[in-house]
Coordinates of C-alpha atoms and ligand atoms in Angstrom, one line a residue:
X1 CA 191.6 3.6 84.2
X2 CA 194.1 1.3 84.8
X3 CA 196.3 0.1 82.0
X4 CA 199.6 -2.2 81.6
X5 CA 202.1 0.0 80.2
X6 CA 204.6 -0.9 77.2
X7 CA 207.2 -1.0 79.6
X8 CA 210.2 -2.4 77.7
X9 CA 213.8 -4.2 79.3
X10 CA 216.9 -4.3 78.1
X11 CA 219.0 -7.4 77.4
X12 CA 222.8 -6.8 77.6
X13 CA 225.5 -9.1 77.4
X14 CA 228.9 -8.5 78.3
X15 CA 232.1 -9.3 76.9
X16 CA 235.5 -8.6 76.3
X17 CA 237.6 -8.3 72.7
X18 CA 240.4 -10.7 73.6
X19 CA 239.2 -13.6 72.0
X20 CA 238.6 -12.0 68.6
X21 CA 235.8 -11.0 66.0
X22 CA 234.7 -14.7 65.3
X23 CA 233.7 -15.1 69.1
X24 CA 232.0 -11.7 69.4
X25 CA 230.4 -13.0 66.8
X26 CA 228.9 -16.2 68.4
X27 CA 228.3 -14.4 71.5
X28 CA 225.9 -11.8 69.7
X29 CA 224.3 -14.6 67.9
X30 CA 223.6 -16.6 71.5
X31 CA 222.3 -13.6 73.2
X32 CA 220.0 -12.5 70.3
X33 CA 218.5 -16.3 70.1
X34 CA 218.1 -15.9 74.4
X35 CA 216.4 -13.0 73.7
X36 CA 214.0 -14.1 70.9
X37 CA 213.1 -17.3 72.5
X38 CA 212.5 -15.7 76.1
X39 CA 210.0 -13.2 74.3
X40 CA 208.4 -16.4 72.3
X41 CA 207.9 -18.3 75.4
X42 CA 204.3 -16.6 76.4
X43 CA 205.9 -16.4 80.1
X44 CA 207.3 -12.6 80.3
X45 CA 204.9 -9.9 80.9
X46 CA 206.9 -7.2 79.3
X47 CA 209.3 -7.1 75.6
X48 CA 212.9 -8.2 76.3
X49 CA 215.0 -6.1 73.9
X50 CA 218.5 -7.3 72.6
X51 CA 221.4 -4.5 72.7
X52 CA 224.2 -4.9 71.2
X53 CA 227.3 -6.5 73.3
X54 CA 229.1 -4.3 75.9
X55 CA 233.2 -4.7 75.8
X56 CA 234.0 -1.3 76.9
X57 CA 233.8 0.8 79.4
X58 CA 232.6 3.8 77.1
X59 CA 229.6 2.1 75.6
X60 CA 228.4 0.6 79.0
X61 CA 228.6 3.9 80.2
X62 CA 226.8 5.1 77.2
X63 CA 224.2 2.3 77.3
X64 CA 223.5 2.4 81.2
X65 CA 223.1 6.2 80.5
X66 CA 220.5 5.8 77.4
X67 CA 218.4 2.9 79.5
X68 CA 218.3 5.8 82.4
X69 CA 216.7 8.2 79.7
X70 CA 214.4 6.1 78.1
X71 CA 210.8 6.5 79.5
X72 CA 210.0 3.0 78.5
X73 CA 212.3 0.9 80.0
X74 CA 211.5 -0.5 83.5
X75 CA 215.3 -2.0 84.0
X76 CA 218.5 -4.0 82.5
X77 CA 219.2 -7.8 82.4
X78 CA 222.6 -8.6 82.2
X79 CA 224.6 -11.6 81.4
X80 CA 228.2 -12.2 80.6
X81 CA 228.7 -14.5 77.9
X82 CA 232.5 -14.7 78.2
X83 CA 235.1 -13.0 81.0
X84 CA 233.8 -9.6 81.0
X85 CA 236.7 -7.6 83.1
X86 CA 235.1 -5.5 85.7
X87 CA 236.2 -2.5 85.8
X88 CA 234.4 -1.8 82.7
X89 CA 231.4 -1.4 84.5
X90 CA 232.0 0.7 87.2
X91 CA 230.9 4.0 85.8
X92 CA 227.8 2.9 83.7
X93 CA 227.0 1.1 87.1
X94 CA 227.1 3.8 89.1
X95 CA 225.3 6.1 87.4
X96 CA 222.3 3.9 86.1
X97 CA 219.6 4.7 88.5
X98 CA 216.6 1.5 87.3
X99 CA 216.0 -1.7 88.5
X100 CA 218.8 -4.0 87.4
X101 CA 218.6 -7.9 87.0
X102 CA 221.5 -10.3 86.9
X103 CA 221.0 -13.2 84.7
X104 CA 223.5 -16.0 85.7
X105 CA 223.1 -18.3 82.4
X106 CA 224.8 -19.9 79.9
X107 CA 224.1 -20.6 76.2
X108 CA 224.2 -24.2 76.2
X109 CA 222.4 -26.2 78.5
X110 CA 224.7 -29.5 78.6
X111 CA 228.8 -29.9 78.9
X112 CA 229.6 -30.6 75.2
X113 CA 231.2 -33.9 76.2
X114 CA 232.7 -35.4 73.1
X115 CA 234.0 -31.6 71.2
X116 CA 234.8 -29.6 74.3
X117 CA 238.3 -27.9 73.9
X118 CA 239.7 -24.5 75.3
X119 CA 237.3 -22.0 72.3
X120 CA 234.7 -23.7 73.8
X121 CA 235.5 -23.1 77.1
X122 CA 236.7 -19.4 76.5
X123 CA 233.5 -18.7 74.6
X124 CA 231.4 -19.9 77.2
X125 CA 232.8 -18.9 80.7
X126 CA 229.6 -17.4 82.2
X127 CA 230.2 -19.3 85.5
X128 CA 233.5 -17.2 85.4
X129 CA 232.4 -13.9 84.1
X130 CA 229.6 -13.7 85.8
X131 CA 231.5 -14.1 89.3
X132 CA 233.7 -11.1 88.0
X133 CA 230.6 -9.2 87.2
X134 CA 228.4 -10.0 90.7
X135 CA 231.3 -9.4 92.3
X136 CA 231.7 -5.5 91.6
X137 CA 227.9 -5.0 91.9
X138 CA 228.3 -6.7 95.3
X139 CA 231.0 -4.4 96.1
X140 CA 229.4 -1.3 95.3
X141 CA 226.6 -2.3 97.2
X142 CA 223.9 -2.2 94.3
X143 CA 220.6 -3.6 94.5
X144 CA 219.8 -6.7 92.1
X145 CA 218.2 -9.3 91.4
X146 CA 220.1 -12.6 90.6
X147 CA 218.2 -15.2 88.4
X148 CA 220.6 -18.9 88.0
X149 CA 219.2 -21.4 85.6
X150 CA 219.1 -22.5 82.0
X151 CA 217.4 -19.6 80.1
X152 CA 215.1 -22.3 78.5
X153 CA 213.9 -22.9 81.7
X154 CA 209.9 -22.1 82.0
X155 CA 211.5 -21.5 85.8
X156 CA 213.6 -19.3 85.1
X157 CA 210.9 -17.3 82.6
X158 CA 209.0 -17.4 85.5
X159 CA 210.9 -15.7 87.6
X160 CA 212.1 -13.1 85.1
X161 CA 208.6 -12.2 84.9
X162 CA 208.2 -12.0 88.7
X163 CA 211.1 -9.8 88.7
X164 CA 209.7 -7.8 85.7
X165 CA 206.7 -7.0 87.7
X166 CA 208.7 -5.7 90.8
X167 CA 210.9 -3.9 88.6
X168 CA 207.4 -2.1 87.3
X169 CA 206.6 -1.5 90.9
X170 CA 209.9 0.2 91.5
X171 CA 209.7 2.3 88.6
X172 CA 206.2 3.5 88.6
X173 CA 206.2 4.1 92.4
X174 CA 207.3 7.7 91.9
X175 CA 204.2 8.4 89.6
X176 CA 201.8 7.7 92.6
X177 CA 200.3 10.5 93.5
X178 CA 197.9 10.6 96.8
X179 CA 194.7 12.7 97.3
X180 CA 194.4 13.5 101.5
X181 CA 190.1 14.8 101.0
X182 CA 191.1 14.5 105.2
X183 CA 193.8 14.4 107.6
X184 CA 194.3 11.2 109.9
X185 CA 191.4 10.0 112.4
X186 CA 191.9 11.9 115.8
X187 CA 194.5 9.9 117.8
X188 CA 195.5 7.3 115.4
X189 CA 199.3 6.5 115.4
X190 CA 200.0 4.0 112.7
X191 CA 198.1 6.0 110.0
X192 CA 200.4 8.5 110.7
X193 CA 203.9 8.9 108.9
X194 CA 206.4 11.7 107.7
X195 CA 205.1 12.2 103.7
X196 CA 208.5 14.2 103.2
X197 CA 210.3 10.9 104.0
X198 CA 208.0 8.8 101.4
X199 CA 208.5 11.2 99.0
X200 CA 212.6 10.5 99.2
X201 CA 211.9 7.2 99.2
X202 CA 209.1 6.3 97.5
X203 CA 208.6 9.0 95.1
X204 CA 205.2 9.3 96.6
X205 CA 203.2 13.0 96.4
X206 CA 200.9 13.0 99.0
X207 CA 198.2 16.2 98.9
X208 CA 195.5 17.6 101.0
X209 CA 192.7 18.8 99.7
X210 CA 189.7 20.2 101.7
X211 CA 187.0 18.2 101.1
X212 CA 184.5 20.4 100.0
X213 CA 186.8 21.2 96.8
X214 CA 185.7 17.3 96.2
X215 CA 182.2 17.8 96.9
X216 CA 181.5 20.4 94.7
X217 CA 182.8 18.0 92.0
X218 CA 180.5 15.3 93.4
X219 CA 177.3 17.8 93.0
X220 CA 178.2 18.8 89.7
X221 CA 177.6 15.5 88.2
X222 CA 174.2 15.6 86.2
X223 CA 171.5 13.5 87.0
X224 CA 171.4 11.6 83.9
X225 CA 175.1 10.5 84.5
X226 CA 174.2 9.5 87.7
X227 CA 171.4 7.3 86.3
X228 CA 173.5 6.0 84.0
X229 CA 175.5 4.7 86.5
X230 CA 173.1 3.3 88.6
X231 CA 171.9 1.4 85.9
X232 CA 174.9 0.1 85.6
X233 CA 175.4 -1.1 89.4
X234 CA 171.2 -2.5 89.5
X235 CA 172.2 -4.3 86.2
X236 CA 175.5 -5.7 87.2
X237 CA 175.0 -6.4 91.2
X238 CA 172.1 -8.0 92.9
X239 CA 170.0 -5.9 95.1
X240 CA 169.5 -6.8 99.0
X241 CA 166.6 -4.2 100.2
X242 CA 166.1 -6.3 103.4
X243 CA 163.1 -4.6 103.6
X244 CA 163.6 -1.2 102.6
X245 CA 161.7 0.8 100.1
X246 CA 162.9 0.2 97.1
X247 CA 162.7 3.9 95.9
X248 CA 164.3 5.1 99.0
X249 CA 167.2 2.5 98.3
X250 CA 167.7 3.4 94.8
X251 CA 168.3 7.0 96.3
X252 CA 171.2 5.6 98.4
X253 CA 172.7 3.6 95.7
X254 CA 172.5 7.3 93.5
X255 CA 174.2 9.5 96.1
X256 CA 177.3 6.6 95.7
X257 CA 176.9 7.1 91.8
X258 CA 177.6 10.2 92.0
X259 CA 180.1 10.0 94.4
X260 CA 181.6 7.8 92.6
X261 CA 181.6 10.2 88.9
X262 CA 182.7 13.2 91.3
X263 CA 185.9 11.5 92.8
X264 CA 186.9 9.9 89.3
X265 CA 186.6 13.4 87.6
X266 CA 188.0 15.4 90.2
X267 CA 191.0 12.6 90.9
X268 CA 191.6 12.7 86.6
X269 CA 191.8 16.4 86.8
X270 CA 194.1 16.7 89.0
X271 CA 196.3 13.6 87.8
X272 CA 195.6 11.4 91.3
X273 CA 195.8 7.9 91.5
X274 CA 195.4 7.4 94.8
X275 CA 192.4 8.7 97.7
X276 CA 192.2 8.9 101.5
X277 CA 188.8 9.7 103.5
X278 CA 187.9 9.6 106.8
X279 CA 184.4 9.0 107.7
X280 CA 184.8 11.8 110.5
X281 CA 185.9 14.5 108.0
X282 CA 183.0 14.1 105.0
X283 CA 182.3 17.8 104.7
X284 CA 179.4 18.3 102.4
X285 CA 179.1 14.5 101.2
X286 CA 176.0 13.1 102.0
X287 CA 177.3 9.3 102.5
X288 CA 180.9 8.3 103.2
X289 CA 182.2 7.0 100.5
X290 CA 181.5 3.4 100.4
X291 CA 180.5 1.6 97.2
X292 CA 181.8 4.8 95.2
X293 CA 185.5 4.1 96.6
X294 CA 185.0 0.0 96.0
X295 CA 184.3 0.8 92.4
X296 CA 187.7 3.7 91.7
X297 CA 189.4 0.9 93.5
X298 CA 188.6 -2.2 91.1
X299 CA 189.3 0.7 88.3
X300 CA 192.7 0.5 89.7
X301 CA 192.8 3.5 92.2
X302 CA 194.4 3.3 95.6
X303 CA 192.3 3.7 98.9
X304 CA 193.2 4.3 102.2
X305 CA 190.6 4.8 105.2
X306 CA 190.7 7.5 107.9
X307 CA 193.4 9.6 106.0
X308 CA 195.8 6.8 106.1
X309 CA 198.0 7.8 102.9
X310 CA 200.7 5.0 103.1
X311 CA 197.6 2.7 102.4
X312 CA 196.3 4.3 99.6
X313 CA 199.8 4.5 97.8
X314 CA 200.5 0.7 98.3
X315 CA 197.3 -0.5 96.9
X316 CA 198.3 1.6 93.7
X317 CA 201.4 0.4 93.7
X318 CA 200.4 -3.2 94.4
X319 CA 197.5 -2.5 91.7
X320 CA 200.0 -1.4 88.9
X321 CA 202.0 -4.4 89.5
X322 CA 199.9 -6.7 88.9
X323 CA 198.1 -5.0 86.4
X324 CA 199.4 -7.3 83.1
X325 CA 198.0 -10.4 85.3
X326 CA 195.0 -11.6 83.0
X327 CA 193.5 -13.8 85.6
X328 CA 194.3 -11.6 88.6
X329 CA 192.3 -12.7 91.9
X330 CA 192.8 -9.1 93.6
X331 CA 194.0 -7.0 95.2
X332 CA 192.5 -4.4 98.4
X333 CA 193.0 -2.9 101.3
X334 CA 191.7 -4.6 104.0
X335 CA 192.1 -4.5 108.2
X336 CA 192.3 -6.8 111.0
X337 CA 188.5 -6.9 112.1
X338 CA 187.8 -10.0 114.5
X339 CA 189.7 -13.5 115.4
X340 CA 187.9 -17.6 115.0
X341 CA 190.3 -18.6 117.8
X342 CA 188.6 -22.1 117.9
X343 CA 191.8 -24.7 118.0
X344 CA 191.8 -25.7 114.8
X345 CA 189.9 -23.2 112.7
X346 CA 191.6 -20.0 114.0
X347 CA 191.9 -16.9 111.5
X348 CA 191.5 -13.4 111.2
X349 CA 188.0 -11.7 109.7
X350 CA 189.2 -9.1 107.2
X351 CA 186.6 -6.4 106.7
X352 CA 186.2 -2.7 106.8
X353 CA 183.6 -0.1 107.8
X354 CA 182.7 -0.2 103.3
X355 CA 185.4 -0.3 101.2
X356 CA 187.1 -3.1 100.5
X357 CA 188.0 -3.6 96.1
X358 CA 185.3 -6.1 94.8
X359 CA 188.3 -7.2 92.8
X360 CA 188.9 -9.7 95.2
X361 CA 185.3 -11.0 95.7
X362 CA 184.3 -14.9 95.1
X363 CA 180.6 -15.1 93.5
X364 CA 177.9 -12.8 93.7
X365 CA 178.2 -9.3 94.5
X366 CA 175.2 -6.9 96.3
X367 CA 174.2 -3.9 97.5
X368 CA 173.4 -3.4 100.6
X369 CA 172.1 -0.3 102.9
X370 CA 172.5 -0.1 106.4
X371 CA 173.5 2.6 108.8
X372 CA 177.1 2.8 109.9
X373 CA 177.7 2.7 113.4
X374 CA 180.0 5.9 113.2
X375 CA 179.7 9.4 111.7
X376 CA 176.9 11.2 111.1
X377 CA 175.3 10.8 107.6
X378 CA 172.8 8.8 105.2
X379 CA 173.0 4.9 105.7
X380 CA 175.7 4.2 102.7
X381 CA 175.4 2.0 99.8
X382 CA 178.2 -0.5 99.9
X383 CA 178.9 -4.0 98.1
X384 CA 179.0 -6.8 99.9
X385 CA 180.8 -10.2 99.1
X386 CA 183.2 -13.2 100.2
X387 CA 186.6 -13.5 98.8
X388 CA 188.7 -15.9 96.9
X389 CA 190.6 -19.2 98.4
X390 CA 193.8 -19.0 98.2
X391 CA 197.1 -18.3 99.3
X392 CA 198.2 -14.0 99.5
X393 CA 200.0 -11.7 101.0
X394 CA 199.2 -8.8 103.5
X395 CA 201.6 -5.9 103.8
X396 CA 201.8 -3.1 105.9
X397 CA 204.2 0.0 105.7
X398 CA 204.8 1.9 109.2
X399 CA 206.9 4.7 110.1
X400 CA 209.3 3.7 112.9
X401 CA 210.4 7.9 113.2
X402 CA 213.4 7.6 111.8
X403 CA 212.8 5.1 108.8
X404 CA 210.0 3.1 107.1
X405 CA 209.5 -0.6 107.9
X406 CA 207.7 -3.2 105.2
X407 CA 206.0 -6.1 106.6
X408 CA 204.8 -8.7 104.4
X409 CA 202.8 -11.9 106.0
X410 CA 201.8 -14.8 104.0
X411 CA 198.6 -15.7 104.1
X412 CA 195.8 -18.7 103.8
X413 CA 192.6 -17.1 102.8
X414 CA 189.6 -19.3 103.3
X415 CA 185.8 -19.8 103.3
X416 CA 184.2 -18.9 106.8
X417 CA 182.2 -22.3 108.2
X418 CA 178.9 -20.7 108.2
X419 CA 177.3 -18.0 106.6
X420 CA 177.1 -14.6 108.1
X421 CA 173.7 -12.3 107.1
X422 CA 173.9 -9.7 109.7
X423 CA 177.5 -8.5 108.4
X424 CA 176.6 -5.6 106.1
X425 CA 180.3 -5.5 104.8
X426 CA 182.7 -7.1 102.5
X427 CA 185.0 -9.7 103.8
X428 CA 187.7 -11.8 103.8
X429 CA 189.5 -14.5 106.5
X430 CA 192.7 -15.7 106.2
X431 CA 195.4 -18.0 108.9
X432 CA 198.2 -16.1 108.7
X433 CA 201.5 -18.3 108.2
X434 CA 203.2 -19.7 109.8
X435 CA 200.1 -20.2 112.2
X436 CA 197.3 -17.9 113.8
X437 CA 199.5 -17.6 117.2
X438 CA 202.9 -17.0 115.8
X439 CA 201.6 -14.8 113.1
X440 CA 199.7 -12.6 115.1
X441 CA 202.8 -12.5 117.5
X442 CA 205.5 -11.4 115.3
X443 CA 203.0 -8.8 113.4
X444 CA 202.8 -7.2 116.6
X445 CA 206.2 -7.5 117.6
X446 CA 207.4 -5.7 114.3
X447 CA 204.7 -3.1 114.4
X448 CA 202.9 -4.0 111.7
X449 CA 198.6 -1.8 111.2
X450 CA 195.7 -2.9 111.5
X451 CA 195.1 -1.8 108.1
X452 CA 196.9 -4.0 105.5
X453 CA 197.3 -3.7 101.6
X454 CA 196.5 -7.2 100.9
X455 CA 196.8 -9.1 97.4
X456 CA 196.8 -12.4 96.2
X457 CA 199.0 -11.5 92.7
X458 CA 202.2 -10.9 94.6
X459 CA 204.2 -12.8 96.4
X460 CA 206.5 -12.0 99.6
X461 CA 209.6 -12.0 97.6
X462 CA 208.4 -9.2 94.9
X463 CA 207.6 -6.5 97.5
X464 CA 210.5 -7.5 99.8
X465 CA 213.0 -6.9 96.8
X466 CA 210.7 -4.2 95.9
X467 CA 211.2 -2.8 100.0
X468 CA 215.3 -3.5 99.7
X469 CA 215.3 -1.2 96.0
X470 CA 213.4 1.5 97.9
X471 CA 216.6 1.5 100.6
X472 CA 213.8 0.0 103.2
X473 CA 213.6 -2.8 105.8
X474 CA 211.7 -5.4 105.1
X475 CA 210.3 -8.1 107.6
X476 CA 208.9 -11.8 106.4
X477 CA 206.4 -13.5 108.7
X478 CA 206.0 -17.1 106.5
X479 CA 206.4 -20.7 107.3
X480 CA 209.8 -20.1 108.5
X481 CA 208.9 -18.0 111.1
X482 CA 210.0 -18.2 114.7
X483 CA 210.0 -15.5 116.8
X484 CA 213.3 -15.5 118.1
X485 CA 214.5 -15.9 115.2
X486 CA 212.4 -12.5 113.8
X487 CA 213.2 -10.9 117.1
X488 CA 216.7 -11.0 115.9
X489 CA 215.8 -9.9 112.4
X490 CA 214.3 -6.9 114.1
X491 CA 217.6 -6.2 115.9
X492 CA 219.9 -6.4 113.0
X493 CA 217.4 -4.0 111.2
X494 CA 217.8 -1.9 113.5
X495 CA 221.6 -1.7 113.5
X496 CA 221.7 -1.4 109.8
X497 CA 218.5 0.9 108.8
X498 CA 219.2 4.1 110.3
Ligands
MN501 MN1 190.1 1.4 109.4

């Protein structure tokens, strides 16, 4: 369901027409060649396409304008080649409205030692120009990324295409729309959150829907589908009856087949890409949603559980950017289950009542049946599995009342000690950084869920400019943590996020 689009982004390079046609000349050439090679170099997700240089203010109006219109491109690199004066850009600047990146480059790599003279140095003045250019973005207080470094530079690729996937974030996050099947578990606070607000910020739709609409979706779904698809799951997962009847258990697997056929169809229909349940509010389902919600999730859905919406939108969002990532290791949502506080070994046990995206999983994947200790239907199906190694991140995006606040942790993810074969649910445990004690400290402090859209794609950087482009604060907890340090982060924040 979920497919990289052809987003396209633009490559313009400014100028100026004092130096004459022979240098406008050179300068088109160098940018062209920048822009071939960085396309050549297997590093960028998405096309880099060359435009032709901007000298005046009209046609960086006009081109700023046309990059606004066009549903294909996800932003704008820019790099001045010569002095580009600045003024020129104010009004395409102010009214382009996508992710902008400033490339800080220069054509040649090395100081032409033995042949440099004053053409070369006027043809080549990006450490010049560009300081003219940043400075007017800086002054009217624009959001962008700025990339220094040698264009050959596999670095520098590298981050382009780290940008390019924010910028993708930024762009698509006002196409996410979110199914409510149920409103927010009784009592809860940090589910909870003003959907107007995200809406203005984030672009985010966020619909109810009573959940027998969904229901009646899930029993229309024939029963040879619903074979079909539990085919599928016998033929792709392995089977842990722990001493069930295997009839009966097949039974459990099909009422999550067809939960899982009702919620796609019904979510297509209605152009969703993102659901909520709450295992409190299941109407007419006979199971809550467990392996049905694991499976739209790896198909690149967003989930949140117990109605929590701002959830379910970041795991689409985090989803779609990293959706060109061939060997992606996943990306869920996940909550803060139960500590390993032994000195040493000390980490958090990620889990969830069911549904956590097997797109994270490490190994074998199985089915398991077993009743859930809440609610009041059938035992649910649900897949169970350990998750990658490796480093992540977890985020979390609460509602302080008068603004949104995006916390991003970086995370070790590692193998438990010892197997667990009484925990009927996926899992995953990570140390947060900078250690278990601090981590845990300054999440608290800054307010951050128990639930967490977790991913190991991303990195802290990407959703914190991705946070800063949505006019939101965003809070680190790394390796550079301290907390008085973050305590003072939160106090700024709150001075200049109102
Ligand atoms: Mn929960």
């Amino acid at each position: 369901m979920l497919q990289k689009k052809n987003y396209k982004f633009w490559f313009c390079t400014g100028s100026q027409d004092l130096y004459g046609e022979e240098c406008l000349n050179k300068v088109a050439d160098h940018s062209r060649r920048i822009v071939e090679e960085l396309n050549k170099c297997g590093i960028l997700p998405y096309e880099v396409i060359w435009k032709p240089t901007l000298i005046t203010n009209e046609l960086i109006r006009r081109t700023f304008n046309e990059a606004n219109l066009d549903e294909t491109c996800a932003g704008v690199i820019t790099w001045m080649h010569t002095f580009s004066p600045a003024k020129s850009w104010i009004l395409g600047l102010q009214e382009f409205r996508k992710p902008l990146l400033h490339l800080h480059t220069q054509f040649n790599e090395e100081l032409p030692y033995d042949s440099i003279d004053m053409d070369f140095m006027n043809e080549n003045q990006s450490a010049h120009g560009d300081r003219e250019y940043g400075h007017i973005v800086s002054r009217m207080r624009i959001e962008r990324k700025v990339i220094v470094g040698h264009w050959s530079d596999p670095v520098v690729a590298g981050k382009i295409a780290s940008w390019m996937r924010t910028a993708v974030g930024i762009v698509e996050s006002s196409h996410i729309r979110v199914m409510r099947v149920a409103d927010n578990m009784r009592n809860v606070a940090v589910t909870e959150g003003d959907k107007v607000e995200a809406q203005i910020k984030f672009g985010w739709e966020v619909d109810a829907y009573p959940v027998n609409e969904i229901a009646e979706s899930v029993d229309a779904v024939s029963t040879a589908d619903v074979n079909a698809l539990v085919e599928e799951y016998y033929d792709k997962y392995e089977i842990l009856l722990e001493g069930r009847d295997p009839e009966e258990f097949r039974k459990h697997v099909a009422v999550q087949a067809q939960i899982e056929i009702g919620f796609e169809r019904f979510l297509e229909e209605k152009n969703y890409q993102a659901i909520v349940t709450h295992f409190g509010d299941l109407g007419a389902l006979k199971q809550l949603p467990g392996l049905a919600i694991q499976r739209l999730m790896e198909k690149g859905y967003g989930f949140g559980a117990e109605g929590d919406w701002k959830v379910a939108a970041m795991v689409r969002l985090m989803k779609i950017m990293t959706s060109d990532i061939k060997d992606a290791k996943g990306t869920s949502m996940l909550e803060d289950y139960t500590y390993n506080l032994v000195k040493g070994k000390e980490g958090i046990l990620q889990a969830h009542m069911l549904e956590i995206c097997p797109s994270i999983a490490d190994g074998p994947i199985s089915i398991k049946c077993q009743p859930l200790s809440m609610g009041n239907r059938e035992d649910p199906a649900r897949l169970v599995f350990s998750s990658k190694e490796g480093h992540g991140i977890a985020t979390s995006l609460i509602d302080l009342g008068n603004r949104f606040r995006l916390i991003i942790n970086d995370v070790e993810c590692k193998k438990v000690e010892k197997p667990m074969p009484n925990l009927p649910v996926a899992s995953n445990f990570w140390t947060p950084e900078p250690d278990m004690y601090t981590g845990a400290e300054a999440w608290i402090l800054a307010g951050g869920a128990h639930h967490t859209t977790f991913t190991y794609d991303l990195n802290a950087e990407q959703m914190g400019d991705w946070a800063n482009a949505m006019g939101i604060e965003a809070v680190y907890i790394d390796k550079d943590t301290r907390i008085r340090d973050l305590k003072k982060d939160l106090i700024l924040g709150e001075i200049f996020y109102r």
